[in-house]
Coordinates of C-alpha atoms and ligand atoms in Angstrom, one line a residue:
X835 CA 75.1 -11.1 -13.6
X836 CA 71.5 -10.4 -12.0
X837 CA 70.8 -11.8 -9.0
X838 CA 66.9 -11.8 -8.0
X839 CA 65.8 -12.1 -3.9
X840 CA 62.6 -12.2 -2.9
X841 CA 61.2 -10.8 0.2
X842 CA 61.4 -7.7 1.9
X843 CA 62.8 -8.1 5.3
X844 CA 66.2 -7.2 7.0
X845 CA 67.3 -10.2 6.3
X846 CA 66.4 -9.4 2.4
X847 CA 68.8 -6.4 2.7
X848 CA 71.9 -8.3 4.4
X849 CA 71.5 -10.7 0.8
X850 CA 71.0 -8.3 -1.8
X851 CA 73.7 -6.0 -0.1
X852 CA 76.1 -8.7 0.1
X853 CA 75.0 -10.3 -3.6
X854 CA 75.5 -6.4 -5.1
X855 CA 79.3 -7.2 -3.9
X856 CA 79.5 -10.0 -5.9
X857 CA 83.2 -9.8 -8.3
X858 CA 80.6 -11.1 -11.1
X859 CA 77.1 -8.6 -10.4
X860 CA 75.8 -5.5 -11.9
X861 CA 72.6 -5.8 -11.1
X862 CA 70.1 -7.6 -8.2
X863 CA 66.7 -7.0 -7.8
X864 CA 64.5 -7.2 -4.8
X865 CA 61.3 -8.4 -4.9
X866 CA 59.5 -6.7 -3.3
X867 CA 61.9 -4.7 -1.3
X868 CA 61.5 -2.0 1.5
X869 CA 62.3 1.5 1.9
X870 CA 66.4 0.1 2.4
X871 CA 66.8 -1.9 -0.4
X872 CA 65.2 1.3 -2.4
X873 CA 67.5 4.4 -0.6
X874 CA 70.6 1.8 -1.9
X875 CA 72.3 4.0 -5.4
X876 CA 74.7 1.1 -6.4
X877 CA 72.8 -1.6 -8.0
X878 CA 70.5 -2.5 -5.8
X879 CA 66.5 -1.8 -7.4
X880 CA 63.0 -2.6 -6.2
X881 CA 60.2 -4.6 -8.2
X882 CA 56.8 -4.1 -6.6
X883 CA 56.4 -8.3 -7.0
X884 CA 55.2 -11.0 -5.1
X885 CA 53.1 -13.8 -6.3
X886 CA 55.2 -16.5 -7.8
X887 CA 54.2 -17.1 -11.3
X888 CA 54.8 -13.6 -11.8
X889 CA 58.1 -13.4 -10.2
X890 CA 59.4 -16.6 -12.4
X891 CA 57.7 -14.5 -15.4
X892 CA 60.2 -11.9 -14.4
X893 CA 63.0 -13.7 -13.3
X894 CA 62.7 -15.2 -16.9
X895 CA 62.3 -11.9 -19.0
X896 CA 65.0 -10.4 -17.0
X897 CA 67.8 -13.1 -18.0
X898 CA 68.3 -13.5 -14.1
X899 CA 71.3 -15.5 -14.0
X900 CA 70.8 -16.8 -9.6
X901 CA 67.4 -16.4 -7.3
X902 CA 67.9 -16.7 -3.5
X903 CA 64.1 -17.3 -1.3
X904 CA 64.6 -14.8 1.3
X905 CA 62.0 -15.7 3.8
X906 CA 59.9 -19.3 5.0
X907 CA 55.8 -18.2 3.7
X908 CA 57.2 -18.4 0.2
X909 CA 59.6 -22.0 0.2
X910 CA 56.4 -23.4 1.3
X911 CA 54.1 -22.2 -1.3
X912 CA 56.8 -23.9 -3.5
X913 CA 58.1 -21.0 -5.0
X914 CA 62.0 -23.2 -5.2
X915 CA 59.8 -25.9 -7.0
X916 CA 58.2 -23.4 -9.6
X917 CA 61.1 -22.0 -10.4
X918 CA 63.1 -25.7 -11.3
X919 CA 60.4 -26.9 -13.3
X920 CA 60.6 -23.2 -15.6
X921 CA 64.2 -24.2 -16.0
X922 CA 65.5 -21.6 -13.8
X923 CA 68.3 -21.5 -10.8
X924 CA 66.8 -20.7 -7.9
X925 CA 68.5 -21.1 -4.3
X926 CA 66.4 -22.7 -1.5
X927 CA 64.7 -25.6 -0.5
X928 CA 61.7 -27.9 -2.5
X929 CA 58.3 -27.6 -0.4
X930 CA 58.8 -31.0 0.5
X931 CA 62.4 -30.0 1.9
X932 CA 60.8 -26.6 3.6
X933 CA 58.5 -28.7 5.9
X934 CA 61.3 -28.9 8.5
X935 CA 60.2 -25.8 9.2
X936 CA 56.8 -25.4 7.9
X937 CA 55.9 -28.1 9.8
X938 CA 56.2 -28.5 13.9
X939 CA 54.5 -32.0 14.0
X940 CA 56.6 -33.4 10.4
X941 CA 60.0 -32.2 12.1
X942 CA 59.2 -33.5 14.9
X943 CA 58.2 -36.8 13.5
X944 CA 61.7 -36.4 11.4
X945 CA 63.9 -36.2 14.0
X946 CA 62.0 -38.9 15.8
X947 CA 63.3 -41.0 13.0
X948 CA 66.4 -40.3 12.3
X949 CA 67.3 -40.3 15.7
X950 CA 68.0 -36.5 15.6
X951 CA 68.1 -35.2 19.4
X952 CA 65.1 -33.0 20.5
X953 CA 62.4 -31.9 23.5
X954 CA 60.3 -35.3 23.6
X955 CA 56.4 -34.4 22.2
X956 CA 53.8 -35.0 21.8
X957 CA 50.6 -33.6 18.6
X958 CA 46.8 -33.0 19.3
X959 CA 44.2 -31.5 17.2
X960 CA 42.2 -32.7 20.1
X961 CA 41.7 -29.9 22.9
X962 CA 40.8 -32.6 25.8
X963 CA 43.7 -34.7 24.7
X964 CA 45.7 -31.9 24.8
X965 CA 44.9 -30.9 28.3
X966 CA 45.5 -34.2 29.8
X967 CA 48.7 -34.3 28.3
X968 CA 49.3 -31.2 29.9
X969 CA 48.0 -32.5 33.6
X970 CA 49.7 -36.1 32.7
X971 CA 53.3 -33.8 32.4
X972 CA 53.5 -30.5 34.7
X973 CA 54.4 -27.2 34.1
X974 CA 57.3 -26.0 32.6
X975 CA 56.1 -27.2 29.6
X976 CA 56.2 -26.1 25.8
X977 CA 53.7 -25.1 23.8
X978 CA 53.6 -24.9 20.0
X979 CA 51.3 -23.9 16.8
X980 CA 51.9 -26.5 14.1
X981 CA 52.1 -23.8 11.1
X982 CA 53.8 -20.3 10.6
X983 CA 53.4 -17.9 12.8
X984 CA 56.6 -16.0 13.0
X985 CA 58.6 -16.9 15.4
X986 CA 55.3 -16.3 17.9
X987 CA 53.7 -19.1 17.9
X988 CA 55.4 -20.6 20.6
X989 CA 54.7 -20.3 24.2
X990 CA 57.2 -21.6 27.3
X991 CA 54.5 -22.0 30.1
X992 CA 56.2 -22.2 33.2
X993 CA 52.5 -23.5 34.9
X994 CA 50.1 -25.2 34.0
X995 CA 47.5 -22.8 33.7
X996 CA 49.4 -20.4 30.8
X997 CA 49.9 -24.6 29.1
X998 CA 45.7 -24.8 28.9
X999 CA 45.7 -21.2 27.3
X1000 CA 47.9 -21.8 25.3
X1001 CA 45.6 -24.8 24.1
X1002 CA 42.8 -22.9 23.7
X1003 CA 43.6 -19.9 21.6
X1004 CA 46.0 -22.0 19.6
X1005 CA 43.0 -24.7 19.0
X1006 CA 39.9 -22.3 19.5
X1007 CA 40.8 -18.7 18.7
X1008 CA 43.2 -18.0 17.1
X1009 CA 44.4 -14.7 18.7
X1010 CA 48.3 -15.0 17.4
X1011 CA 47.3 -15.6 13.6
X1012 CA 49.2 -19.2 13.1
X1013 CA 48.5 -19.9 9.6
X1014 CA 47.5 -23.3 10.3
X1015 CA 48.7 -26.2 7.8
X1016 CA 46.3 -27.0 6.0
X1017 CA 44.7 -30.9 8.1
X1018 CA 43.8 -28.3 10.4
X1019 CA 44.9 -26.9 14.1
X1020 CA 47.2 -28.4 15.9
X1021 CA 49.4 -28.5 18.3
X1022 CA 52.9 -30.3 19.0
X1023 CA 53.4 -29.9 23.2
X1024 CA 57.2 -30.7 24.5
X1025 CA 59.5 -30.9 26.5
X1026 CA 61.3 -28.7 28.0
X1027 CA 64.4 -28.2 28.1
X1028 CA 66.9 -25.7 30.1
X1029 CA 70.1 -24.3 28.3
X1030 CA 71.4 -22.1 26.3
X1031 CA 70.1 -21.4 22.5
X1032 CA 72.7 -20.3 19.6
X1033 CA 71.7 -20.4 15.6
X1034 CA 73.4 -23.1 13.6
X1035 CA 73.6 -22.2 10.5
X1036 CA 74.2 -24.3 7.6
X1037 CA 74.7 -23.6 2.9
X1038 CA 74.5 -26.7 1.1
X1039 CA 73.1 -27.6 -2.0
X1040 CA 72.1 -31.0 -0.9
X1041 CA 75.7 -32.9 -0.9
X1042 CA 78.3 -30.6 0.3
X1043 CA 77.5 -28.2 4.0
X1044 CA 79.5 -25.6 4.7
X1045 CA 78.2 -23.7 8.0
X1046 CA 77.8 -20.5 7.8
X1047 CA 79.0 -17.7 11.5
X1048 CA 77.6 -19.3 14.2
X1049 CA 75.5 -16.0 16.0
X1050 CA 72.8 -15.5 18.5
X1051 CA 68.6 -14.3 18.4
X1052 CA 67.1 -12.5 21.1
X1053 CA 63.7 -13.6 21.3
X1054 CA 62.3 -11.8 23.7
X1055 CA 60.6 -7.6 23.2
X1056 CA 62.8 -6.6 26.3
X1057 CA 65.6 -6.6 28.1
X1058 CA 67.0 -9.6 30.4
X1059 CA 65.3 -11.6 28.0
X1060 CA 61.2 -10.6 29.4
X1061 CA 58.7 -9.8 27.8
X1062 CA 56.3 -11.8 25.7
X1063 CA 58.8 -13.8 22.5
X1064 CA 59.4 -11.5 18.7
X1065 CA 60.4 -12.1 15.3
X1066 CA 64.0 -10.7 17.0
X1067 CA 65.0 -8.2 18.3
X1068 CA 68.5 -8.3 17.4
X1069 CA 71.8 -10.6 17.3
X1070 CA 75.8 -11.2 17.6
X1071 CA 78.4 -13.4 15.7
X1072 CA 80.2 -15.8 16.9
X1073 CA 78.4 -17.2 19.7
X1074 CA 80.8 -18.0 22.1
X1075 CA 77.9 -20.7 23.3
X1076 CA 79.3 -22.8 20.1
X1077 CA 82.7 -23.6 21.3
X1078 CA 85.1 -26.4 18.8
X1079 CA 83.5 -29.6 20.1
X1080 CA 79.8 -28.0 20.4
X1081 CA 80.2 -26.8 16.8
X1082 CA 81.5 -30.3 15.8
X1083 CA 78.7 -32.2 17.4
X1084 CA 75.9 -30.2 16.4
X1085 CA 77.6 -31.2 12.7
X1086 CA 77.8 -34.9 13.2
X1087 CA 74.8 -35.1 15.5
X1088 CA 72.2 -33.3 13.9
X1089 CA 73.1 -31.3 10.2
X1090 CA 74.7 -34.6 8.8
X1091 CA 71.5 -36.7 10.1
X1092 CA 69.4 -34.2 8.7
X1093 CA 70.7 -33.9 5.4
X1094 CA 71.1 -37.4 5.0
X1095 CA 67.6 -38.6 6.5
X1096 CA 66.2 -35.9 4.8
X1097 CA 68.0 -37.6 1.0
X1098 CA 67.0 -40.8 2.2
X1099 CA 62.9 -39.9 2.8
X1100 CA 62.9 -38.2 -0.7
X1101 CA 63.8 -34.7 0.2
X1102 CA 66.9 -33.7 -0.6
X1103 CA 67.2 -30.4 1.5
X1104 CA 69.2 -27.3 -1.3
X1105 CA 69.4 -24.1 0.8
X1106 CA 70.2 -23.0 4.9
X1107 CA 69.2 -25.1 7.0
X1108 CA 68.9 -23.8 10.2
X1109 CA 69.2 -25.8 13.3
X1110 CA 68.3 -23.7 16.6
X1111 CA 70.0 -25.5 18.7
X1112 CA 69.9 -26.0 23.3
X1113 CA 73.3 -26.5 24.4
X1114 CA 72.8 -27.3 28.0
X1115 CA 75.6 -27.1 30.6
X1116 CA 77.4 -30.9 29.6
X1117 CA 77.6 -29.4 26.0
X1118 CA 75.2 -31.1 24.9
X1119 CA 73.6 -30.1 21.7
X1120 CA 69.6 -30.7 20.8
X1121 CA 67.4 -28.8 18.4
X1122 CA 64.5 -26.7 19.2
X1123 CA 63.4 -26.3 15.8
X1124 CA 64.8 -26.4 12.0
X1125 CA 64.3 -23.7 9.9
X1126 CA 64.7 -23.7 5.9
X1127 CA 66.1 -20.2 5.3
X1128 CA 68.6 -18.2 6.5
X1129 CA 67.4 -16.6 10.9
X1130 CA 66.2 -12.4 10.3
X1131 CA 68.1 -11.0 12.2
X1132 CA 71.2 -13.3 12.1
X1133 CA 71.7 -13.0 8.7
X1134 CA 72.4 -9.4 9.6
X1135 CA 75.3 -10.3 11.2
X1136 CA 76.8 -13.6 9.1
X1137 CA 77.1 -11.6 6.2
X1138 CA 78.3 -8.5 8.2
X1139 CA 81.3 -10.6 8.1
X1140 CA 81.0 -12.6 5.4
X1141 CA 84.4 -12.0 3.1
X1142 CA 83.4 -14.5 0.7
X1143 CA 81.5 -13.8 -2.8
X1144 CA 77.7 -14.8 -1.6
X1145 CA 76.6 -14.2 -5.5
X1146 CA 79.2 -17.1 -6.6
X1147 CA 79.0 -19.5 -3.1
X1148 CA 74.9 -19.5 -3.5
X1149 CA 75.3 -19.7 -7.4
X1150 CA 77.6 -23.3 -6.7
X1151 CA 75.8 -24.6 -4.4
X1152 CA 72.5 -24.0 -6.5
X1153 CA 74.4 -25.5 -9.7
X1154 CA 75.0 -28.6 -6.8
X1155 CA 78.6 -27.5 -7.1
X1156 CA 79.5 -26.1 -4.2
X1157 CA 82.6 -28.6 -3.5
X1158 CA 84.3 -26.2 -5.4
X1159 CA 84.0 -23.5 -3.1
X1160 CA 84.9 -25.8 -0.4
X1161 CA 88.0 -27.0 -2.0
X1162 CA 89.2 -23.1 -2.6
X1163 CA 88.8 -23.1 0.8
X1164 CA 85.6 -22.6 2.2
X1165 CA 83.7 -19.8 3.1
X1166 CA 86.3 -16.0 5.0
X1167 CA 84.8 -14.3 7.8
X1168 CA 86.2 -11.1 9.4
X1169 CA 87.6 -12.2 13.1
X1170 CA 85.7 -9.2 14.8
X1171 CA 82.2 -9.9 16.6
X1172 CA 79.0 -8.2 14.8
X1173 CA 76.8 -7.1 16.2
X1174 CA 73.0 -5.6 15.2
X1175 CA 70.3 -4.0 17.4
X1176 CA 66.8 -3.8 16.0
X1177 CA 64.4 -1.4 16.6
X1178 CA 61.2 -2.2 16.6
X1179 CA 57.9 0.3 16.7
X1180 CA 56.0 0.8 18.8
X1181 CA 53.3 -1.8 20.1
X1182 CA 55.8 -4.3 18.5
X1183 CA 55.0 -7.6 18.7
X1184 CA 51.3 -7.4 19.1
X1185 CA 49.9 -4.4 17.2
X1186 CA 52.4 -2.8 15.4
X1187 CA 52.0 0.7 14.0
X1188 CA 53.1 2.3 11.0
X1189 CA 53.5 5.4 9.6
X1190 CA 56.1 7.1 12.0
X1191 CA 58.8 8.8 10.1
X1192 CA 62.3 7.7 10.5
X1193 CA 65.0 10.0 11.0
X1194 CA 68.4 10.3 11.9
X1195 CA 69.8 7.2 9.7
X1196 CA 73.8 7.8 10.2
X1197 CA 76.2 7.6 8.1
X1198 CA 77.3 4.2 6.8
X1199 CA 80.5 3.0 7.2
X1200 CA 83.0 0.6 7.0
X1201 CA 82.0 -0.6 9.8
X1202 CA 78.2 0.2 10.2
X1203 CA 75.2 -0.8 8.1
X1204 CA 71.5 0.1 8.6
X1205 CA 69.4 -2.8 7.2
X1206 CA 65.8 -1.8 6.8
X1207 CA 63.2 -4.7 7.9
X1208 CA 59.4 -2.3 7.9
X1209 CA 60.6 0.5 6.5
X1210 CA 59.1 2.0 3.4
X1211 CA 59.2 5.3 1.2
X1212 CA 56.3 7.6 0.9
X1213 CA 56.5 10.6 -1.0
X1214 CA 60.3 10.8 -0.5
X1215 CA 60.4 10.2 3.4
X1216 CA 61.2 7.2 5.1
X1217 CA 58.3 6.0 7.2
X1218 CA 58.0 2.7 9.7
X1219 CA 55.8 0.0 7.9
X1220 CA 56.1 -2.9 10.0
X1221 CA 56.8 -4.4 13.3
X1222 CA 60.7 -4.6 12.5
X1223 CA 61.7 -1.5 10.9
X1224 CA 65.8 -1.6 11.1
X1225 CA 68.5 -3.8 12.1
X1226 CA 71.6 -1.6 12.9
X1227 CA 74.5 -3.8 12.9
X1228 CA 77.9 -2.9 14.0
X1229 CA 81.7 -5.2 13.9
X1230 CA 83.7 -4.0 16.1
X1231 CA 87.3 -5.7 17.8
X1232 CA 85.3 -7.7 21.0
X1233 CA 81.4 -7.6 21.8
X1234 CA 81.2 -4.9 23.7
X1235 CA 82.8 -2.9 21.3
X1236 CA 80.8 -3.4 19.1
X1237 CA 77.3 -3.0 20.7
X1238 CA 78.7 0.3 21.4
X1239 CA 78.8 0.9 18.2
X1240 CA 75.7 -0.1 16.8
X1241 CA 73.6 1.5 20.6
X1242 CA 76.1 5.2 19.3
X1243 CA 74.0 4.7 15.9
X1244 CA 70.5 3.2 17.3
X1245 CA 70.7 6.7 19.9
X1246 CA 71.0 8.4 16.7
X1247 CA 67.6 7.2 15.2
X1248 CA 64.9 8.4 15.4
X1249 CA 61.2 7.9 15.0
X1250 CA 57.8 8.0 17.8
X1251 CA 57.3 4.6 19.6
X1252 CA 60.6 3.1 18.8
X1253 CA 61.5 -0.2 20.8
X1254 CA 65.3 -1.6 21.1
X1255 CA 66.9 -3.8 23.3
X1256 CA 70.3 -1.8 24.5
X1257 CA 71.5 -5.6 25.9
X1258 CA 72.0 -7.2 22.9
X1259 CA 74.9 -9.3 23.3
X1260 CA 74.7 -9.9 26.8
X1261 CA 75.4 -13.7 27.4
X1262 CA 78.5 -13.3 25.3
X1263 CA 79.0 -10.3 27.6
X1264 CA 78.8 -12.1 30.7
X1265 CA 80.9 -15.4 29.9
Ligands
AMP2038 P1 60.9 -22.1 18.2 O1 59.6 -21.2 16.9 O2 60.0 -23.3 17.9 O3 61.5 -21.6 17.7 O4 61.2 -21.6 19.7 C1 60.9 -20.6 20.0 C2 61.2 -20.3 21.5 O5 61.1 -20.9 22.1 C3 62.9 -20.6 21.6 O6 63.7 -19.9 21.0 C4 63.0 -21.3 22.5 O7 63.4 -19.9 23.1 C5 62.3 -21.2 23.1 N1 61.3 -22.9 23.2 C6 60.9 -23.7 22.0 N2 61.0 -25.0 22.8 C7 61.4 -25.1 23.6 C8 61.6 -26.3 24.5 N3 61.0 -27.5 24.2 N4 62.5 -25.8 26.0 C9 62.5 -25.1 25.7 N5 62.2 -23.6 24.9 C10 61.8 -24.0 24.1
LIG2039 N1 65.5 -15.7 14.3 C1 64.9 -16.2 13.7 C2 64.4 -16.6 13.2 O1 64.5 -16.0 12.1 O2 63.4 -17.1 13.4

């Protein structure tokens, strides 16, 4: 069997690595991949293709048995619709279903319509009205750009002044570089929710739903959750804040009504559905956001713990027969904790520098794996090529041991200006 993974980040490295372990899998292509997937010597190979039509041509010519789409951008652009129209097996949501992530305004309206718990909100294209709304409701308040912003288009404003500045930026100067939706720049303004966040991700074929292991991301650049938001500086799995009770409520109050609502609205969701949860002191989960894909770096820690054959799971999901995995016992997980520390480049997130030589990569072991994201092979040398460069991921019998194992490797790895957090997993360690 042959698989194709679309994307080139740490999540896609992890997907390719896990797919390649599949019993029937002989080849995994990654398009375009990165320096890490280029260095995998077993079954994994990069292909320098990113245009959707060219990807479909490649999948057809190579007789790919399953294509897995990693990032949100190709999903929002309709790559799944294109593959399906050409009769190619693909795992991921359609363009219509991917709106749960690609448009925050769509997602909020959807949740309101279907009674899915989330923060109260209002959507604005007009700055004057947006400013007036902030004046009326006060801070703390949350300002979100409508459109894809790689996790950076959100400002949690602790003061009204910060909220006003964020509105002016998102509807005007756009220094965060948001890819606005076709109908123009809009902001969603939300009630601030207090609590602890967790990533709750399921795999679904539209009917059967299998929850993945829970995880928690660390979105701020600095230790103690200080500084600007990033795509994610580290993660661990499982997340103890998701108790059995919270898990049951998340499935019953959020995931199942979302899938039923999407089907009822004529856009059935297949793929990975990621609900970003805010869990309050009473253990009530509310939805912060939906993503239509695996998280990054959540994928790295989740897949490090997955014992089931990922290729078979996703092939069944793509074919609408995920119930067979369920009746065969569902997904199997390593009981240990996985913890991943992201190493980011100098200047990330505002202005990541590229071209720094990467050295000191550790020998891989069953309990240690370095997933690459912004790395590339240049004249035989591995150099940085993006903001988040590596995710050093380890397994351990508890959070502390997994963290120590990951940090031990991080401290051996060298590139100029490397930034990482030594406190990944701190919430679970305090508990
Ligand atoms: P999002 O891109 O919607 O996930 O937002 C990024 C981050 O901003 C989230 O992970 C939260 O930490 C924070 N955030 C977003 N919305 C809210 C909210 N309504 N209340 C509190 N924090 C929020
Ligand atoms: N780590 C958060 C995300 O992938 O959106």
